[in-house]
Coordinates of C-alpha atoms in Angstrom, one line a residue:
M1 CA 4.0 -57.6 108.4
S2 CA 4.1 -60.8 109.9
E3 CA 3.6 -63.9 106.9
E4 CA 2.0 -66.9 107.6
V5 CA 1.2 -69.8 104.8
L6 CA -1.9 -71.8 105.0
G7 CA -2.5 -75.0 103.5
V8 CA -0.6 -78.3 101.4
A9 CA 2.4 -77.6 100.5
A10 CA 4.1 -77.7 97.2
P11 CA 7.4 -77.5 95.5
G12 CA 8.9 -74.3 97.0
T13 CA 7.3 -72.1 100.4
A14 CA 6.5 -69.0 99.9
G15 CA 8.7 -66.0 99.8
T16 CA 11.4 -68.8 97.9
P17 CA 11.8 -68.5 94.5
A18 CA 11.0 -72.2 92.7
A19 CA 12.5 -72.2 88.8
G20 CA 9.7 -71.8 86.4
G21 CA 7.1 -70.8 89.6
V22 CA 4.0 -68.2 89.7
T23 CA 3.2 -66.5 92.6
V24 CA -0.2 -64.7 92.3
I25 CA -1.1 -61.7 94.7
V26 CA -4.4 -60.7 95.6
P27 CA -5.1 -57.7 98.0
T28 CA -7.9 -58.1 100.0
F29 CA -9.9 -56.1 102.6
N30 CA -13.3 -57.0 103.7
E31 CA -13.6 -60.4 101.2
S32 CA -14.2 -62.8 103.5
G33 CA -17.8 -63.8 100.7
N34 CA -15.8 -64.2 98.1
V35 CA -11.8 -65.8 99.3
T36 CA -13.5 -69.5 99.5
E37 CA -14.5 -69.4 95.9
L38 CA -11.2 -67.7 94.2
L39 CA -9.1 -70.3 95.6
R40 CA -11.8 -72.6 94.4
R41 CA -11.3 -71.8 91.2
L42 CA -8.1 -70.5 91.5
C43 CA -7.5 -75.0 92.3
A44 CA -9.3 -76.2 89.2
A45 CA -7.2 -73.5 86.3
L46 CA -3.3 -74.0 88.3
P47 CA -1.5 -76.3 86.2
A48 CA 0.7 -79.0 87.9
H49 CA 3.2 -79.5 86.2
R50 CA 4.4 -75.7 87.4
P51 CA 4.9 -74.7 90.9
Y52 CA 2.3 -71.7 92.0
E53 CA 2.0 -69.6 95.4
V54 CA -1.1 -67.3 96.0
L55 CA -0.6 -65.1 98.5
F56 CA -2.7 -62.4 100.2
V57 CA -2.1 -58.4 101.0
D58 CA -4.8 -58.1 103.6
D59 CA -5.6 -54.6 105.0
S60 CA -8.9 -56.7 106.3
T61 CA -11.0 -55.5 109.0
D62 CA -13.9 -58.7 109.3
D63 CA -12.4 -62.0 109.3
T64 CA -11.1 -62.2 105.4
P65 CA -7.6 -64.2 107.3
D66 CA -10.2 -66.4 109.2
V67 CA -11.6 -68.0 105.8
I68 CA -8.5 -68.1 103.8
E69 CA -7.0 -70.6 106.1
K70 CA -10.1 -72.8 106.3
A71 CA -10.2 -73.0 102.1
A72 CA -6.7 -72.8 102.2
R73 CA -6.4 -76.2 103.5
D74 CA -7.6 -78.3 100.7
C75 CA -5.3 -76.1 97.8
P76 CA -2.6 -78.0 96.2
F77 CA -0.5 -75.7 96.5
P78 CA 1.1 -72.9 99.6
V79 CA -1.6 -70.0 100.6
S80 CA 0.4 -67.4 102.2
V81 CA -1.5 -63.8 104.1
L82 CA 0.4 -60.8 104.5
H83 CA -1.5 -59.0 106.9
R84 CA -0.8 -55.4 107.3
E85 CA -2.2 -53.2 110.1
R86 CA -1.8 -50.4 108.6
A87 CA -3.4 -49.8 104.8
S88 CA -0.7 -47.5 104.0
G89 CA -0.9 -46.2 99.8
G90 CA -4.2 -48.5 99.8
L91 CA -4.4 -51.7 97.3
G92 CA -1.0 -50.4 95.1
G93 CA 1.1 -50.2 98.4
A94 CA -0.2 -54.1 99.4
V95 CA 1.0 -54.9 95.6
V96 CA 4.0 -53.0 96.5
A97 CA 4.9 -55.2 100.0
G98 CA 3.5 -58.5 97.8
L99 CA 5.8 -57.7 95.4
E100 CA 8.5 -57.7 97.8
R101 CA 7.9 -61.0 99.2
A102 CA 7.3 -62.4 95.8
G103 CA 9.1 -65.7 95.4
G104 CA 8.3 -67.1 91.6
D105 CA 9.6 -65.5 88.4
W106 CA 6.4 -64.6 87.6
V107 CA 4.0 -62.1 89.5
V108 CA 0.6 -62.7 89.2
V109 CA -1.9 -59.6 89.8
M110 CA -5.5 -60.0 90.0
D111 CA -8.4 -58.9 92.6
A112 CA -10.3 -61.1 95.3
D113 CA -14.0 -60.6 94.2
L114 CA -13.6 -63.1 91.1
Q115 CA -14.2 -60.3 88.2
H116 CA -10.9 -61.3 87.3
P117 CA -11.4 -65.0 85.9
P118 CA -9.6 -67.2 87.7
H119 CA -9.0 -69.5 84.7
L120 CA -6.9 -66.8 83.0
V121 CA -4.0 -67.1 85.1
P122 CA -2.1 -69.9 83.4
E123 CA -2.5 -68.0 79.9
L124 CA -1.2 -64.6 81.1
V125 CA 1.8 -66.3 81.6
G126 CA 1.7 -68.3 79.2
A127 CA 1.2 -65.5 76.6
G128 CA 4.7 -63.8 78.4
E129 CA 6.5 -66.9 77.8
R130 CA 5.6 -67.2 74.6
T131 CA 6.7 -63.9 73.1
G132 CA 9.3 -62.9 75.7
A133 CA 7.2 -59.9 77.1
E134 CA 8.0 -59.1 80.1
L135 CA 4.5 -57.5 80.8
V136 CA 1.5 -59.4 79.9
V137 CA -1.6 -57.2 80.8
A138 CA -5.9 -59.0 80.6
S139 CA -7.4 -56.3 78.7
R140 CA -10.8 -55.2 78.1
Y141 CA -10.3 -53.7 75.0
I142 CA -9.3 -55.8 73.0
S143 CA -11.0 -57.9 70.4
G144 CA -12.6 -60.9 72.5
G145 CA -12.3 -58.9 75.6
S146 CA -15.4 -57.3 77.3
R147 CA -16.6 -54.9 80.3
A148 CA -20.6 -56.2 80.9
G149 CA -19.4 -56.3 84.3
L150 CA -19.0 -53.0 85.1
A151 CA -22.0 -52.0 87.0
G152 CA -23.8 -48.8 85.5
S153 CA -23.5 -46.5 82.5
Y154 CA -21.6 -43.7 85.0
R155 CA -18.4 -46.4 86.1
V156 CA -18.6 -47.6 82.1
A157 CA -17.4 -44.0 81.6
V158 CA -15.5 -43.2 84.5
S159 CA -13.3 -45.9 83.5
R160 CA -13.5 -45.4 79.5
G161 CA -12.6 -41.1 80.5
A162 CA -9.8 -42.4 83.0
T163 CA -8.2 -44.8 80.4
W164 CA -8.5 -41.9 77.5
L165 CA -6.8 -39.6 80.1
T166 CA -3.7 -42.0 81.5
K167 CA -3.1 -42.8 78.0
G168 CA -2.7 -39.5 76.9
L169 CA -0.7 -38.0 80.0
F170 CA 1.6 -41.0 79.3
P171 CA 1.4 -42.1 75.7
R172 CA 5.4 -43.7 75.8
A173 CA 5.4 -45.6 78.6
L174 CA 1.5 -46.6 77.8
R175 CA 2.3 -47.5 74.2
G176 CA 0.9 -51.4 73.7
I177 CA -1.4 -50.9 76.6
S178 CA -4.5 -50.9 75.3
D179 CA -6.3 -51.1 79.1
P180 CA -3.8 -49.0 81.2
M181 CA -6.3 -49.7 84.8
S182 CA -7.0 -53.5 84.8
G183 CA -5.9 -54.9 87.3
F184 CA -5.4 -58.1 86.5
F185 CA -2.0 -58.3 84.7
A186 CA 1.0 -60.9 84.5
M187 CA 5.6 -59.6 84.4
R188 CA 7.9 -60.9 85.4
R189 CA 9.5 -60.3 88.5
T190 CA 13.2 -59.4 87.3
A191 CA 10.8 -56.1 85.8
V192 CA 9.8 -54.9 89.3
A193 CA 11.7 -52.5 90.7
S194 CA 9.6 -52.8 93.7
A195 CA 12.1 -49.7 95.1
A196 CA 11.5 -46.8 92.4
L197 CA 6.9 -47.5 93.3
R198 CA 5.0 -45.2 95.5
P199 CA 1.8 -46.6 95.1
L200 CA -1.5 -44.2 95.2
G201 CA -4.7 -46.5 94.8
Y202 CA -5.6 -48.8 93.3
K203 CA -4.5 -47.9 90.1
I204 CA -1.0 -50.2 90.8
L205 CA -0.8 -51.2 87.2
L206 CA -0.3 -47.3 85.8
E207 CA 3.0 -46.9 88.5
L208 CA 4.2 -50.3 87.3
A209 CA 4.0 -49.1 83.7
V210 CA 5.5 -45.7 83.8
R211 CA 7.7 -46.6 86.4
C212 CA 9.3 -49.8 85.3
R213 CA 9.2 -49.7 81.7
P214 CA 9.0 -52.6 81.0
R215 CA 10.7 -53.5 77.5
T216 CA 8.0 -55.5 76.1
V217 CA 4.0 -55.6 76.6
A218 CA 1.1 -58.1 75.7
E219 CA -2.1 -58.7 76.2
V220 CA -5.2 -60.9 76.8
P221 CA -8.4 -60.5 76.1
F222 CA -10.3 -60.9 79.0
V223 CA -14.8 -60.5 79.9
F224 CA -14.9 -58.3 83.0
Q225 CA -17.4 -60.0 85.4
E226 CA -19.8 -59.4 88.5
R227 CA -18.4 -59.5 91.8
F228 CA -19.2 -62.2 93.0
A229 CA -20.7 -61.2 96.4
G230 CA -19.8 -57.7 99.1
E231 CA -19.4 -54.3 97.7
S232 CA -17.4 -52.6 95.6
K233 CA -14.4 -50.6 97.0
S234 CA -14.2 -47.9 94.0
T235 CA -15.0 -44.4 95.6
A236 CA -15.6 -40.9 95.1
R237 CA -12.2 -41.3 97.6
E238 CA -10.7 -42.9 95.4
G239 CA -11.4 -41.3 92.4
L240 CA -9.2 -38.8 94.2
R241 CA -6.4 -40.4 95.4
F242 CA -6.2 -41.5 91.2
L243 CA -6.1 -38.6 89.9
S244 CA -3.3 -37.4 92.5
H245 CA -1.2 -40.1 91.0
L246 CA -1.5 -38.9 87.9
A247 CA -0.2 -35.8 89.2
A248 CA 2.6 -37.4 91.3
L249 CA 3.6 -39.9 88.1
R250 CA 3.8 -37.5 85.7
S251 CA 5.2 -35.1 87.6
A252 CA 8.0 -36.9 88.5
T253 CA 10.9 -35.3 86.1
P254 CA 12.4 -32.2 87.2
L255 CA 11.2 -30.6 84.2
A256 CA 7.8 -31.8 84.1
R257 CA 7.5 -30.2 88.7
M258 CA 9.0 -27.1 86.6
I259 CA 6.3 -26.6 84.7
G260 CA 3.3 -27.9 87.0
F261 CA 4.6 -25.3 89.6
G262 CA 4.4 -22.8 87.1
L263 CA 1.0 -23.4 85.9
I264 CA -0.2 -23.8 89.7
G265 CA 1.6 -20.4 90.2
L266 CA -0.6 -18.5 87.3
S267 CA -3.8 -20.6 88.5
G268 CA -2.8 -18.1 91.6
F269 CA -3.8 -15.0 90.2
V270 CA -7.3 -16.0 90.8
P271 CA -7.4 -15.8 94.4
N272 CA -5.2 -13.4 94.4
L273 CA -7.4 -10.8 92.6
A274 CA -10.5 -11.8 93.9
A275 CA -8.7 -11.4 97.7
L276 CA -7.7 -7.6 96.2
W277 CA -11.4 -7.4 94.7
L278 CA -13.2 -8.0 98.3
L279 CA -10.4 -6.3 100.4
T280 CA -10.1 -2.2 97.8
G281 CA -14.0 -2.8 98.0
A282 CA -14.1 -3.8 101.6
G283 CA -12.2 0.3 101.4
M284 CA -8.8 -1.2 101.9
H285 CA -6.0 1.2 100.9
Y286 CA -4.8 -1.3 97.4
L287 CA -1.3 -1.0 98.5
P288 CA -1.6 -3.4 101.8
A289 CA -5.0 -4.8 100.1
E290 CA -2.2 -6.6 97.4
V291 CA 0.1 -7.2 100.4
V292 CA -2.7 -8.9 101.8
A293 CA -3.9 -10.8 98.7
N294 CA -1.0 -11.7 97.8
Q295 CA -1.1 -13.8 100.9
A296 CA -4.3 -15.8 99.3
G297 CA -2.5 -17.1 96.5
V298 CA 0.5 -17.6 98.5
L299 CA -2.2 -20.2 100.4
W300 CA -3.4 -21.4 96.9
N301 CA -0.1 -22.1 95.6
F302 CA 0.6 -24.4 98.5
V303 CA -2.0 -26.6 98.8
A304 CA -2.0 -27.5 95.1
V305 CA 1.7 -28.0 95.5
E306 CA 1.1 -30.1 98.1
A307 CA -1.2 -32.4 96.8
L308 CA -0.2 -32.4 92.9
L309 CA 3.8 -31.8 93.2
F310 CA 5.3 -33.2 95.8
R311 CA 3.1 -35.0 97.7
D312 CA 5.2 -37.6 98.5
R313 CA 7.6 -35.7 100.0
R314 CA 5.6 -33.7 103.0
R315 CA 6.9 -36.0 105.4
H316 CA 10.2 -34.8 105.9
R317 CA 8.8 -31.2 107.8
H318 CA 6.3 -30.9 109.7
W319 CA 2.9 -28.7 107.4
G320 CA 3.9 -25.6 109.4
D321 CA 7.5 -25.2 108.3
R322 CA 6.6 -26.3 104.9
L323 CA 4.1 -23.5 104.5
G324 CA 6.6 -21.1 106.6
R325 CA 8.6 -21.5 103.9
F326 CA 6.9 -21.6 101.3
A327 CA 5.2 -18.9 102.1
L328 CA 8.5 -16.7 102.7
L329 CA 10.0 -18.0 99.7
A330 CA 6.1 -16.8 97.8
N331 CA 6.5 -13.3 99.3
A332 CA 10.4 -13.3 98.8
D333 CA 9.8 -13.1 95.0
L334 CA 8.1 -9.9 95.0
L335 CA 11.2 -8.2 96.9
L336 CA 14.1 -9.6 94.5
R337 CA 11.9 -8.8 91.0
I338 CA 12.0 -4.6 91.5
P339 CA 16.0 -4.4 91.8
L340 CA 16.5 -6.7 88.8
I341 CA 14.4 -5.1 87.3
A342 CA 15.9 -2.2 88.4
L343 CA 19.3 -4.5 87.1
F344 CA 18.4 -4.7 84.0
V345 CA 16.8 -1.4 82.4
A346 CA 20.6 -0.6 84.0
R347 CA 22.8 -2.8 83.2
L348 CA 21.4 -4.4 79.7
G349 CA 19.6 -1.7 78.2
L350 CA 16.1 -3.3 78.2
G351 CA 13.2 -1.1 77.7
V352 CA 10.7 -1.8 81.4
L353 CA 8.4 -4.6 79.4
P354 CA 11.1 -6.7 78.8
A355 CA 13.0 -6.4 82.2
T356 CA 10.0 -7.6 83.7
A357 CA 9.4 -10.8 81.6
L358 CA 13.0 -11.6 82.1
A359 CA 12.5 -10.9 86.4
L360 CA 9.3 -12.6 86.3
V361 CA 11.7 -16.0 84.8
T362 CA 14.6 -15.5 86.5
T363 CA 12.4 -15.2 89.4
F364 CA 10.6 -17.7 88.8
V365 CA 13.1 -20.6 88.4
L366 CA 14.9 -20.0 91.2
R367 CA 11.5 -19.7 93.1
F368 CA 11.1 -23.5 92.1
A369 CA 14.7 -24.3 92.6
A370 CA 14.5 -22.8 95.9
T371 CA 11.2 -24.7 96.7
E372 CA 12.3 -27.6 95.6
A373 CA 15.9 -27.6 97.4
L374 CA 14.5 -25.7 100.8
V375 CA 11.2 -27.0 101.4
Y376 CA 10.9 -30.2 100.2
L377 CA 13.5 -32.1 99.6
P378 CA 15.0 -34.2 103.0
R379 CA 16.5 -32.5 106.1
P380 CA 20.8 -33.3 106.3
G381 CA 21.1 -36.4 108.7
R382 CA 17.2 -37.8 108.3
R383 CA 15.9 -40.7 107.0
S384 CA 12.6 -41.2 105.9
P385 CA 10.1 -43.3 107.3
A386 CA 11.0 -47.2 107.1
R387 CA 6.8 -48.9 105.9
H388 CA 5.0 -49.5 108.9
A389 CA 5.3 -52.8 110.0
A390 CA 2.1 -55.0 110.3
A391 CA 1.3 -57.7 112.7
G392 CA 0.3 -61.2 111.2
R393 CA -1.7 -63.4 112.3
R394 CA -0.2 -66.4 113.6
T395 CA -0.8 -70.0 112.9
P396 CA -1.6 -72.7 115.4

């Protein structure tokens, strides 16, 4: 990625820390109809006594960077564009890329479509300094706030449901945050551990709150506005990415992953039994049918584990390699279980049922540990791929 500084020089330069300075990060994807008005309102809202910079992290395929360059000429603060050829991590990835370049003591994240009122930017930072908070969230769900700009009852219901779901899944990390779906917030740069962030999709506040765990949180009410121009980027695909992101965050610890692994394993009985019913109904003998049907459960479990538990570790091996190792471990589980049952009965004097239950628990723990170590840990000596650099535009 490369960066260009547009507009009139001001105290500090883009990417260079200035005492008390603020970096406003604006991720953009085809927002050419909004950025001129956004910069105009920011010029009117940002006080001259504090150094500000605005950093657009742009994934656009339209002329958004050109429009930013033209509008930046009238701005009294530095305006930068960080253009990415590959939109790695979606909007959340764009924000993380901006965080790594931010020069201010405070970072404010906001959308470009003017649904987040620019005049609240100084208020967010001011609230953080008055209260000593590390994170200040603009909330639609406290007194004085409103979600009026959400288009239609469907989006309102989805937003509210997502809020309840995230707060139920992360009660400790989201304590004090009434609107974890907000995309408008301020955070002290010292509280951001960008190396720990692995965003997926557009809910970057959730990622920051769960992985960085700011010590203190404050909130400022805001009225969610209607989009100024263009169309919403919220789609069903983004909804699926959000659910995958939730699963990845919730399974970040080994214990949580093991519980998820067990629940996925239980769900695998459904395709297993369905395949067994179809095969025996077609006339296959039940013994080979058991073996074949077990593979249906193994495939189900592999797809679910890939999508929900180890999404961020899939790049270390080719999918065929991962599937082969996963299937080998899953089928070895069956071969190991029978000798273990015999051992528990003969040596420990257990009955068949308790011996079977103990063997199931033992092989489950072993299979989880082996799956994590042999399928999803990086191969020795192999580095994770670096973030894809994106070519930026050049300023004449």
